[in-house]
CSV table of C-alpha atoms and ligand atoms in Angstrom, one decimal:
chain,number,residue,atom,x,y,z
A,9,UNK,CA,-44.6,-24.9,-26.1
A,10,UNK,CA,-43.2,-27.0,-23.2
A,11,UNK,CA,-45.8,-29.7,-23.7
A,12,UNK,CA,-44.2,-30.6,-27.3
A,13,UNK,CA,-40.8,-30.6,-26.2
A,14,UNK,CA,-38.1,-33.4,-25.1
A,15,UNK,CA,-36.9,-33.1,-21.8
A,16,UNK,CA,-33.3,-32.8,-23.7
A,17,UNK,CA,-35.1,-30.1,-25.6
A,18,UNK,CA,-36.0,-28.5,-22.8
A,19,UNK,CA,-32.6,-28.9,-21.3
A,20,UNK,CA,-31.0,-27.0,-24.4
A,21,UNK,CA,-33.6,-23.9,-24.0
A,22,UNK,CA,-32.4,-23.9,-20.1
A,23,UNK,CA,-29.2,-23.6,-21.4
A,24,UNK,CA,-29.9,-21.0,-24.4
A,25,UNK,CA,-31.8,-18.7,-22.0
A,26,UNK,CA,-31.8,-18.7,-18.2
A,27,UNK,CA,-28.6,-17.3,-16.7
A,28,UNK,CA,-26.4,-19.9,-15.1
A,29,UNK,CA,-26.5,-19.7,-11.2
A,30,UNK,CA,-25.7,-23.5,-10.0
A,31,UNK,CA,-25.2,-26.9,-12.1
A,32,UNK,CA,-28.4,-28.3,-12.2
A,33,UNK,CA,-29.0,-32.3,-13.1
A,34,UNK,CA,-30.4,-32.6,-16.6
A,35,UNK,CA,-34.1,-33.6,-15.1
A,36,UNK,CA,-37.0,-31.3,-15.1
A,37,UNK,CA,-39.6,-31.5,-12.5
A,38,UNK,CA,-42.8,-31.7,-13.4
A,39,UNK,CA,-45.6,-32.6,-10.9
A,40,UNK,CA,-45.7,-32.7,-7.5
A,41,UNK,CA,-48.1,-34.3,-4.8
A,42,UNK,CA,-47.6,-35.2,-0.9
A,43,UNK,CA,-44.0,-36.3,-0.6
A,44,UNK,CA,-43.2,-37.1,-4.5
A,45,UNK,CA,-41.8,-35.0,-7.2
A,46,UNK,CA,-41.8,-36.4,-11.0
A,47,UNK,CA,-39.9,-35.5,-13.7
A,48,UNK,CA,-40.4,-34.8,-17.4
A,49,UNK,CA,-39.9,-38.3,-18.0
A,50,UNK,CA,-42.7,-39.6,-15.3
A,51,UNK,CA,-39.8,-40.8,-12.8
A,52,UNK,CA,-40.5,-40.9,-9.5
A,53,UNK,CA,-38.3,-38.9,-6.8
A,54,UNK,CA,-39.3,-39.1,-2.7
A,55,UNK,CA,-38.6,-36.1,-1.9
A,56,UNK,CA,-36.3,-35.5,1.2
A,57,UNK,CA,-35.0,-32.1,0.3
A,58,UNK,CA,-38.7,-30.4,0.6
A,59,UNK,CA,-38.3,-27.2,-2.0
A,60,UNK,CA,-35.5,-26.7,0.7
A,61,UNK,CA,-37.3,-27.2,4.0
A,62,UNK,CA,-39.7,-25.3,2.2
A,63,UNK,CA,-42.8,-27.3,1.6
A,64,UNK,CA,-44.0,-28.2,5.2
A,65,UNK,CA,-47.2,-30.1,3.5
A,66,UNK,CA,-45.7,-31.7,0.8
A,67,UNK,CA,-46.4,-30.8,-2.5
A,68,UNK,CA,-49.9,-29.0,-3.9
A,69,UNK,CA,-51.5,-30.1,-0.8
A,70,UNK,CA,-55.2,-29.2,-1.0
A,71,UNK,CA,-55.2,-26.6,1.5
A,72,UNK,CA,-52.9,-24.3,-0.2
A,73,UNK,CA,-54.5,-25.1,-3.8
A,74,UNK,CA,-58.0,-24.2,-1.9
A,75,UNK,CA,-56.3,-21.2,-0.3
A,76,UNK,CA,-54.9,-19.9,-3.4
A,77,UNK,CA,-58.3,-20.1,-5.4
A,78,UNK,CA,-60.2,-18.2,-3.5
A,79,UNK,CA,-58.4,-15.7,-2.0
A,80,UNK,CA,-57.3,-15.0,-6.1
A,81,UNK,CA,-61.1,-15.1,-7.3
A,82,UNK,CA,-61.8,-12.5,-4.2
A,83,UNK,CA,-59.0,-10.4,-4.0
A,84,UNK,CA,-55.0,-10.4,-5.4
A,85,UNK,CA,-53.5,-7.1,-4.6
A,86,UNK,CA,-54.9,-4.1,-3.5
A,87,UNK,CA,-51.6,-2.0,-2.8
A,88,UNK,CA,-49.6,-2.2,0.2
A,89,UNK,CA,-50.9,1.0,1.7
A,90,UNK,CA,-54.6,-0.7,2.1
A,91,UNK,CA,-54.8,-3.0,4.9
A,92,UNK,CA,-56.5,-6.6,3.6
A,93,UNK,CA,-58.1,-9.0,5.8
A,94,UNK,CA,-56.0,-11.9,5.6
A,95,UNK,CA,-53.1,-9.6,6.4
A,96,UNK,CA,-54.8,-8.7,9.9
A,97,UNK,CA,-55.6,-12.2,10.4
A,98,UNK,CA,-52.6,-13.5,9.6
A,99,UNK,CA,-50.3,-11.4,11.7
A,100,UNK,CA,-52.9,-12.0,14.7
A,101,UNK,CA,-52.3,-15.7,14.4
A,102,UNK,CA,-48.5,-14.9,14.6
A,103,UNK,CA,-48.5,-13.3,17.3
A,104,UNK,CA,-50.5,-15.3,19.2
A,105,UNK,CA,-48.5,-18.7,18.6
A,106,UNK,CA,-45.4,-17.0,19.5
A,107,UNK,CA,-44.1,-14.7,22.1
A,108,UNK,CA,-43.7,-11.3,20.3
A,109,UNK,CA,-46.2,-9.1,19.8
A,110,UNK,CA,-46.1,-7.4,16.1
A,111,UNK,CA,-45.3,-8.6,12.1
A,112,UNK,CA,-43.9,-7.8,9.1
A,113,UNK,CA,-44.2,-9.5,6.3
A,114,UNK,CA,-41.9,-9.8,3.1
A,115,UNK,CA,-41.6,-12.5,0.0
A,116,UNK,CA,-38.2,-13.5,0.9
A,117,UNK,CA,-36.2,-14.8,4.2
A,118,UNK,CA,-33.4,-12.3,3.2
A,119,UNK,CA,-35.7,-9.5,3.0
A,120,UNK,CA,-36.5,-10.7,6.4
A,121,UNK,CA,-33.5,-10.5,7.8
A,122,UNK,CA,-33.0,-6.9,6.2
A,123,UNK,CA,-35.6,-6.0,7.8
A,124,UNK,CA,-34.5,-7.1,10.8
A,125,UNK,CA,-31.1,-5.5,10.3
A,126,UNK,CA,-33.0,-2.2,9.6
A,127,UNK,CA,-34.7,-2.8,13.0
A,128,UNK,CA,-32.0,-3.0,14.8
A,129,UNK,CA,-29.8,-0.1,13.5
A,130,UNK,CA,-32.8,1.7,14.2
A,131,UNK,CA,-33.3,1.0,17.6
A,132,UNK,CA,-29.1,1.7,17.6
A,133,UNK,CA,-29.7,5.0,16.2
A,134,UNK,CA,-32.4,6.0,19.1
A,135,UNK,CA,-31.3,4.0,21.8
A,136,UNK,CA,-28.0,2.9,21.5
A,137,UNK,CA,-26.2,6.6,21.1
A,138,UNK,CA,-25.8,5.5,17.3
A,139,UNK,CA,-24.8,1.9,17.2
A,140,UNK,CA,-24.8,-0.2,14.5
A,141,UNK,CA,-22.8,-3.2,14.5
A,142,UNK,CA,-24.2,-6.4,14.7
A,143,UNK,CA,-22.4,-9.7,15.9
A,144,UNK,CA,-23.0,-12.7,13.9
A,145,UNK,CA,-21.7,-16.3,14.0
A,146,UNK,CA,-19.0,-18.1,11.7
A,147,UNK,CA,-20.5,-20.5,9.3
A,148,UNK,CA,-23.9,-18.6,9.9
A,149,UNK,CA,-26.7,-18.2,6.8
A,150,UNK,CA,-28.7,-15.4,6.9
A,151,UNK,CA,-29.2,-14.8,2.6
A,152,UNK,CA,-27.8,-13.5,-0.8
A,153,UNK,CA,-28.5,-10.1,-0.7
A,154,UNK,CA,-25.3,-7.5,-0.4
A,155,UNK,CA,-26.3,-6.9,3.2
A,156,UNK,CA,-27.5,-10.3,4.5
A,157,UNK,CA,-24.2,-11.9,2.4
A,158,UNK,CA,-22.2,-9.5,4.8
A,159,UNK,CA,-23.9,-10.5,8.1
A,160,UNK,CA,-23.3,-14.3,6.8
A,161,UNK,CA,-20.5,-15.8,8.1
A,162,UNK,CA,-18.8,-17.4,5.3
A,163,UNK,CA,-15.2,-16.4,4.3
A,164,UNK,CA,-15.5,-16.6,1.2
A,165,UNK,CA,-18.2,-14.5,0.8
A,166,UNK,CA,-16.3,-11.1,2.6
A,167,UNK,CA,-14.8,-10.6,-0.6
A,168,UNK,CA,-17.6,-11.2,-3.1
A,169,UNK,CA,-19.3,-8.5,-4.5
A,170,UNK,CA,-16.9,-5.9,-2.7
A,171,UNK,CA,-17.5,-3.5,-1.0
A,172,UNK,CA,-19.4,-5.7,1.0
A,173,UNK,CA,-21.9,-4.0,3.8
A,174,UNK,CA,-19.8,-2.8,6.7
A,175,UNK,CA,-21.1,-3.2,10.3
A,176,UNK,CA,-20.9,-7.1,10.7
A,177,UNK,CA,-18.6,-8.9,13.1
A,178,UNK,CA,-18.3,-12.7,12.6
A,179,UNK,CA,-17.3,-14.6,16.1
A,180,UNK,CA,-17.1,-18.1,16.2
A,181,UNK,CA,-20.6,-20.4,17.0
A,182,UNK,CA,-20.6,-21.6,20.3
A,183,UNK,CA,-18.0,-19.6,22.0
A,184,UNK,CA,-19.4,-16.9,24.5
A,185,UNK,CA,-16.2,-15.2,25.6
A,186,UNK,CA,-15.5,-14.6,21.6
A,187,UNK,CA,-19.0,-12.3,21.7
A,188,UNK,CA,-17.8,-11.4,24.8
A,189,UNK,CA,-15.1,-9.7,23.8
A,190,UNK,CA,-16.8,-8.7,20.3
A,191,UNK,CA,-18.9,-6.2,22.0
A,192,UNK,CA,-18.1,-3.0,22.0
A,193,UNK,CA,-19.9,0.3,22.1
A,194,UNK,CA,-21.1,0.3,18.4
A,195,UNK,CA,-22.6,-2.9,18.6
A,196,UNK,CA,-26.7,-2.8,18.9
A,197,UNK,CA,-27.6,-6.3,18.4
A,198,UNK,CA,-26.4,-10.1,17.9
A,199,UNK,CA,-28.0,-12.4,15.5
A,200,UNK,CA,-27.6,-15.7,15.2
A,201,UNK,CA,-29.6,-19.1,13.8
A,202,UNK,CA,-30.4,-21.5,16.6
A,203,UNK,CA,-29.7,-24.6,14.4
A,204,UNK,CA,-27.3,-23.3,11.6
A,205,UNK,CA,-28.6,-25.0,8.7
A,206,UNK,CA,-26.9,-23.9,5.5
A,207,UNK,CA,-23.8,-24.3,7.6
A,208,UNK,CA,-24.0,-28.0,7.7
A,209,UNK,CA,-27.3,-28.5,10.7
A,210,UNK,CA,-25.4,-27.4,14.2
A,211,UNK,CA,-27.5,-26.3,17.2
A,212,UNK,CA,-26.3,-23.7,19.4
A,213,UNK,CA,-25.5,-25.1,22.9
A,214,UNK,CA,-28.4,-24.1,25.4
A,215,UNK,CA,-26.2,-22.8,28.2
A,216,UNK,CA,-24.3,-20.4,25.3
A,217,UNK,CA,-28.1,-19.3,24.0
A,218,UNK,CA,-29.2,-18.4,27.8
A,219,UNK,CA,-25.9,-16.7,28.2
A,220,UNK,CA,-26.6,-14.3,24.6
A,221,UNK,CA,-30.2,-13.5,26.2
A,222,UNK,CA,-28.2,-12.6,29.8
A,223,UNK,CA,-25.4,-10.5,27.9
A,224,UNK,CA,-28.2,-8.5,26.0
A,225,UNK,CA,-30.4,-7.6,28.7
A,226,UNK,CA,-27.4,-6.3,30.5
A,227,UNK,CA,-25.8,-4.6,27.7
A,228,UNK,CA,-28.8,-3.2,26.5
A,229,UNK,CA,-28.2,-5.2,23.0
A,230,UNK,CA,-30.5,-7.1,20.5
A,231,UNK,CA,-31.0,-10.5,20.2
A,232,UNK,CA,-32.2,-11.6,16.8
A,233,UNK,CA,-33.1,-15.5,15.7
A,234,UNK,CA,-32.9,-16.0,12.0
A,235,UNK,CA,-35.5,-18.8,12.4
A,236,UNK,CA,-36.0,-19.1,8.5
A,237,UNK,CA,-34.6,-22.6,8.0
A,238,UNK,CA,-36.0,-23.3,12.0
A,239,UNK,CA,-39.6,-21.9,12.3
A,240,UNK,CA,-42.7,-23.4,12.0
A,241,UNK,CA,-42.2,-26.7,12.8
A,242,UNK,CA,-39.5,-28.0,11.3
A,243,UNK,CA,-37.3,-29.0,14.4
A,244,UNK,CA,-40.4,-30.2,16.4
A,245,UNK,CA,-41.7,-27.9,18.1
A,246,UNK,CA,-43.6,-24.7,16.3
A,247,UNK,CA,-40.4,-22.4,16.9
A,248,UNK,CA,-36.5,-23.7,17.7
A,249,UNK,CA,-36.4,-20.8,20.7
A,250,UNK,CA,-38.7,-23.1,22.4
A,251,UNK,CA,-36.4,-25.8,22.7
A,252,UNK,CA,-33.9,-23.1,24.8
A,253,UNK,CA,-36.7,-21.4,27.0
A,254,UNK,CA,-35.4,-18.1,26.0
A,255,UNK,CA,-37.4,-15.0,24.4
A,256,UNK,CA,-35.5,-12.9,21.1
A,257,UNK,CA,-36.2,-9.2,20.3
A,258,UNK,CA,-36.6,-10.4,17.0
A,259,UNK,CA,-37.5,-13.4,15.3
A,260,UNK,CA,-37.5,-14.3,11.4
A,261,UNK,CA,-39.2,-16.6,9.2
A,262,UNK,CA,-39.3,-17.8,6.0
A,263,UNK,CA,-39.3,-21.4,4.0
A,264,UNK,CA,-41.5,-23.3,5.8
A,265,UNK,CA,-44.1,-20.5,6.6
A,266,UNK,CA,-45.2,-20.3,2.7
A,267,UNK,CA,-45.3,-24.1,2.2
A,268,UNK,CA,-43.7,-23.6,-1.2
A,269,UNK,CA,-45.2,-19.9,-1.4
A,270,UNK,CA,-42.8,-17.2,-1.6
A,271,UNK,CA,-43.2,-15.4,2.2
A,272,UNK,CA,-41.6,-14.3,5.1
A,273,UNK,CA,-42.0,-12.3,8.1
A,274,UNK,CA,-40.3,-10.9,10.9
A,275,UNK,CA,-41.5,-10.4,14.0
A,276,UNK,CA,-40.7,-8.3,17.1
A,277,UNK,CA,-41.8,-6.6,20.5
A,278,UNK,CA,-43.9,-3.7,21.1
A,279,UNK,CA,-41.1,-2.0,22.8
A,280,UNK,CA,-39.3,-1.9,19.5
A,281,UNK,CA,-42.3,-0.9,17.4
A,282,UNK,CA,-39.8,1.7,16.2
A,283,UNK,CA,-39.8,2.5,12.7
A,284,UNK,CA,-41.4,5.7,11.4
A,285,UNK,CA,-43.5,5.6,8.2
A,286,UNK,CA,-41.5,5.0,4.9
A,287,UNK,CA,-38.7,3.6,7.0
A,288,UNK,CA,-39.9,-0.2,6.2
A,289,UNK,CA,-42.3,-1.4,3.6
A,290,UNK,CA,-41.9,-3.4,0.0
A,291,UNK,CA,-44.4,-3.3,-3.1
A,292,UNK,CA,-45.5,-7.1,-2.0
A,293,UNK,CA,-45.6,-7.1,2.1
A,294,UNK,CA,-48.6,-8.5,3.2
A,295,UNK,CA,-50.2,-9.4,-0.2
A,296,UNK,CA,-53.5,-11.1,-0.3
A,297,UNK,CA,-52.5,-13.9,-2.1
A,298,UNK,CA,-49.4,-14.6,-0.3
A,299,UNK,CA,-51.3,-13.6,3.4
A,300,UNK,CA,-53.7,-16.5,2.5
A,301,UNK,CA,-51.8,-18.9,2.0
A,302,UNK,CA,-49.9,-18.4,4.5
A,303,UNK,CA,-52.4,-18.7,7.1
A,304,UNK,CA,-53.6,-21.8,5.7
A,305,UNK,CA,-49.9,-23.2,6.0
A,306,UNK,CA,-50.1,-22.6,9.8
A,307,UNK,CA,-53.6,-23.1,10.3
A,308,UNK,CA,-52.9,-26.9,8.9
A,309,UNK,CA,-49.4,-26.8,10.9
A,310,UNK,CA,-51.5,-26.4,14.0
A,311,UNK,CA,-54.6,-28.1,13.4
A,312,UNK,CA,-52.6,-31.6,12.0
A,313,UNK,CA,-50.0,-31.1,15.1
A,314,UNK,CA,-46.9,-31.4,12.5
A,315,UNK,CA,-44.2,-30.5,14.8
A,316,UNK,CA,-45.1,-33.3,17.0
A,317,UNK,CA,-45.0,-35.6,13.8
A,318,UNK,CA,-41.5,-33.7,13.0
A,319,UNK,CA,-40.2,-34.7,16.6
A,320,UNK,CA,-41.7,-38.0,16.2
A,321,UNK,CA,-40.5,-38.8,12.5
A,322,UNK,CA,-37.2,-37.1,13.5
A,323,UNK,CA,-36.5,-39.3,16.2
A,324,UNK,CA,-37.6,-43.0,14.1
A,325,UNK,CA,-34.9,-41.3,11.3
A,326,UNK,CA,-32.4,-40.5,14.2
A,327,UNK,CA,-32.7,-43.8,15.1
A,328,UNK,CA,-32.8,-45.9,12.3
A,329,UNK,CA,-29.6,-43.9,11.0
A,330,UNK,CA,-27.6,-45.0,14.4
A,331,UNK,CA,-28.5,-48.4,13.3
A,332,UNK,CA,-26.7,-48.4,10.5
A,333,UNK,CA,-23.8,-46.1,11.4
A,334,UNK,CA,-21.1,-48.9,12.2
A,335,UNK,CA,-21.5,-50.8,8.8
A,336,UNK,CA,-21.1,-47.6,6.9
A,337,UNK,CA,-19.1,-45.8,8.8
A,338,UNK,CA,-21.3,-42.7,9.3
A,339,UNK,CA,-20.6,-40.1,12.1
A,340,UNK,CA,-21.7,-37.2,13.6
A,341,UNK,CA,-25.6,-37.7,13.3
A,342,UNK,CA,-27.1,-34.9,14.4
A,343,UNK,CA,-30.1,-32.1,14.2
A,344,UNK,CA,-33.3,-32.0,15.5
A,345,UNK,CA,-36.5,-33.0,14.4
A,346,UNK,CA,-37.0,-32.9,10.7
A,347,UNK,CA,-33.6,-31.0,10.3
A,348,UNK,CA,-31.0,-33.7,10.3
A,349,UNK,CA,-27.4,-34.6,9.0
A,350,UNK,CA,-24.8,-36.9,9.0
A,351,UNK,CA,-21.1,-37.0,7.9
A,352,UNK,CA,-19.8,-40.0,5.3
A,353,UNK,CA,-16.4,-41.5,5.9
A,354,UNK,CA,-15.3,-39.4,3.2
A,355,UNK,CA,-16.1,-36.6,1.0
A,356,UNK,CA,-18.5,-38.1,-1.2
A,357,UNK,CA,-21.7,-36.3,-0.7
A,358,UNK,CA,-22.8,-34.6,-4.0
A,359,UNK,CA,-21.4,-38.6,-5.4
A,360,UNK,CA,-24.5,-40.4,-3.0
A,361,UNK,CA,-27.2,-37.3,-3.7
A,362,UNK,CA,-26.5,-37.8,-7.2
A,363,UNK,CA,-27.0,-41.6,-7.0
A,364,UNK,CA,-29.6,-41.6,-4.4
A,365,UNK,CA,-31.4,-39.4,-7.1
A,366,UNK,CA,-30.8,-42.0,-9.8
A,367,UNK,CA,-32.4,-44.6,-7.6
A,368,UNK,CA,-36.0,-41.7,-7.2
A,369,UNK,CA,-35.0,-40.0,-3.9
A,370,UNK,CA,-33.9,-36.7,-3.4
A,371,UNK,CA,-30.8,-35.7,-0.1
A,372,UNK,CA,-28.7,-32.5,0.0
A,373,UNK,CA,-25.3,-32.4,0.7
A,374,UNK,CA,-24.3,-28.8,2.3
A,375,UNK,CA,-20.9,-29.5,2.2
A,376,UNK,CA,-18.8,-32.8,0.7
A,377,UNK,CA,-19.0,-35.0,3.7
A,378,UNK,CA,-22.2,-34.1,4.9
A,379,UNK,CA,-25.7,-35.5,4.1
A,380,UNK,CA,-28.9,-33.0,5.1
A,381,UNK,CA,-32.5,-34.5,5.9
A,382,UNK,CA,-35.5,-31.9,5.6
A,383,UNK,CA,-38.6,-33.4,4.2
A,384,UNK,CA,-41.5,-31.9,4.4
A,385,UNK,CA,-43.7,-32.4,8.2
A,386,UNK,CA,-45.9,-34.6,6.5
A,387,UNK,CA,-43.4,-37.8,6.2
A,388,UNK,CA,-44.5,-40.8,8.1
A,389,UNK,CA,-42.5,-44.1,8.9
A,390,UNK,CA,-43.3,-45.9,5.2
A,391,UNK,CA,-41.3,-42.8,3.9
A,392,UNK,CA,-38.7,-43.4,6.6
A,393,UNK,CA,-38.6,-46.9,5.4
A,394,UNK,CA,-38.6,-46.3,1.9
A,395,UNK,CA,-35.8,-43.8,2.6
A,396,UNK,CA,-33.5,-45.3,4.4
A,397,UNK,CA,-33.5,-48.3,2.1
A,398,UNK,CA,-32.5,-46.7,-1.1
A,399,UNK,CA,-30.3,-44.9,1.0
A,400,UNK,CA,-28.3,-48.0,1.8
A,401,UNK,CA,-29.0,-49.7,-1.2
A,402,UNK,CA,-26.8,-46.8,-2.3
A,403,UNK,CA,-24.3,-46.6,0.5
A,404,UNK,CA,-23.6,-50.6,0.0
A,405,UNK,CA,-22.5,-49.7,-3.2
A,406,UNK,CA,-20.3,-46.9,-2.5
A,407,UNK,CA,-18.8,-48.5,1.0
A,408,UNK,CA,-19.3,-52.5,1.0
B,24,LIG,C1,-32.8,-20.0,3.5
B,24,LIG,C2,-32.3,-19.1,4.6
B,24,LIG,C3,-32.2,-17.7,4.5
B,24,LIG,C4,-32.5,-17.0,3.2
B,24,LIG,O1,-33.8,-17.2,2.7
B,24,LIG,P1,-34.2,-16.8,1.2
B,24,LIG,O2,-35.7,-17.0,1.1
B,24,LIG,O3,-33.5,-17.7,0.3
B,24,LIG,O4,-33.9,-15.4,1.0
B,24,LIG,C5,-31.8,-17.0,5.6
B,24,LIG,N1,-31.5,-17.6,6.7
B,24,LIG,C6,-31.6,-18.9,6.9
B,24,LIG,C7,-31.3,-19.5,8.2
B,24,LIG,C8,-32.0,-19.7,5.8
B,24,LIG,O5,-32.0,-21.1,6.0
């Protein structure tokens, strides 16, 4: 069917059938290779968005197409009460490029982050005489389920879908005496993103991320990294907790792990290999399909050193972008690696993604006067280039 049809066609079904979420620009992507998308209508888009800071390898990159085909010719699904072998492997590698010890997987970051919620109410339960409240950070992302829209710290999400999930206490980024004070003897755990990323791409302040760690230990607490947006690469090195020298109880992933895959994990300690059977599982953890592609993704992270091109790439961007600040007035340039942002003059961001777009390259704007960076961790300095000058192409037209 979609073969014969206009992309204005095709527009119209959208509209006659899939429920309405978000506005979506009347284009319909079509292809995808390295760091291009085209649409219906064989346009051209560099893609600086990345499925989201989702496709570390750009798009259908070989490995994962190879990945995909065998592992579906050999084996798909075979229940998640069997063990599979690319399950075993997979969570071996985990654990061995990162400093905890044991995995669970799941399709989704949310789920991850519900599982990591689970976690730690049940380490509150057994440990903590019954504690369950866990302190999270204003402005913070953690997902769209009931629960993980409760732990996010949005505003005006506490009223959405009421009754919301109780147990979450939102203190403000940055500030230690405000989690300080927060804790109190229900609380069994604090969770917060190292970089917020939804929130607009702000890194916690290393001296208030060795202080979390210190409180923890001493209070006996949790400290969870919602490394979803973070993980694998993306702010150049393989986790963001390596830029603080500082160990979580529990880490999650997501995005970037599946290279465009749907998969997560979450992974903790052995101390808090906690949870008794039936208290944590999901039709689709650890699936084949999803387990081999995944350890391709992070085999190729590895092998082609793409957090060292993300700190590289990330700095030639950072750079480049302070270079043009003064003639268009950008501030606050910021992030690290491939995660980066900066603020326009004014709040015209969705007015410059939307044109940027027109001229073939795809930004985000997370909030009217910011501008988000995520490509995927395959960009070199020609896609920097090619970037940054429809980028100001653009911005002279908007500013000058
Ligand atoms: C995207 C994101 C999530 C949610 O992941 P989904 O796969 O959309 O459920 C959670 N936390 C952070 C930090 C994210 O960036």
């Amino acid at each position: 069917m979609s073969n014969q049809l206009t992309t204005s066609q095709l527009i119209n079904a959208a509209n006659q059938s899939l429920l309405f979420i978000a506005h979506r620009p009347e284009i319909v992507m079509d292809r995808g290779e390295g760091m291009y998308l085209w649409d219906t209508e064989g346009k051209e888009y560099l893609d600086f968005i990345g499925g989201w800071a989702v496709t570390s390898l750009g798009h259908s990159p070989q490995v994962i197409q190879d990945a995909l085909s065998s592992q579906a010719a050999t084996l798909i699904n075979p229940s998640p009460s069997f063990y599979n072998k690319p399950m075993i492997e997979f969570a071996a590698l985990l654990t061995e490029i990162s400093c905890f010890d044991k995995v669970f997987f799941a399709s989704s970051g949310a789920e991850a982050n519900e599982g990591a919620i689970k976690l730690a109410r049940k380490y509150g339960s057994r440990h903590l005489g019954g504690a369950y409240e866990i302190i999270t950070t204003t402005n913070s992302f953690h997902g769209r389920t009931i629960t993980t829209m409760a732990a996010t710290g949005k505003t005006q999400w506490q009223h959405l879908f009421a009754p919301i999930t109780p147990g979450f206490h939102h203190v403000p980024f940055n500030d230690i005496d405000a989690c300080k004070s927060a804790i109190n003897s229900n609380t069994c755990a604090v969770m917060l993103e190292l970089i917020q990323g939804e929130g607009g791409v702000h890194s916690a302040e290393h001296e208030y991320v060795n202080e979390l760690r210190e409180i923890c230990n001493e209070t006996g607490l949790l400290l969870i990294i919602d490394e979803i947006q973070t993980g694998m690469g993306r702010t150049g090195k393989m986790f963001a907790y390596e830029h603080y020298g500082i160990q979580a109880d529990i880490m999650t992933l997501g995005k970037g792990i599946g290279g465009g895959f749907p998969l997560s994990a979450m992974l903790t300690t052995d101390r808090l290999n906690i949870f008794d059977a039936g208290d944590q599982g999901g039709t689709y953890s650890g699936q084949p399909l999803a387990m081999a592609v995944g350890l391709a993704v992070v085999r190729d992270i590895i092998s082609c050193e793409l957090p060292l091109n993300a700190d590289i790439q990330g700095s030639y961007i950072n750079q480049r972008l302070h270079e043009i600040q003064r003639k268009y007035q950008l501030t606050y340039i910021r992030g690290k690696g491939l995660l980066i942002a900066f603020d326009l003059p004014n709040a015209r961001g969705s007015e410059l993604v939307a044109m940027c777009r027109d001229e073939g390259l795809l930004l985000n704007s997370p909030h009217s006067q910011t501008i988000r960076l995520m490509p995927p961790l395959i960009v070199n300095k020609d896609d920097v280039d090619t970037m940054l000058r429809i980028l100001c192409s653009v911005l002279d037209s908007m500013y000058v």
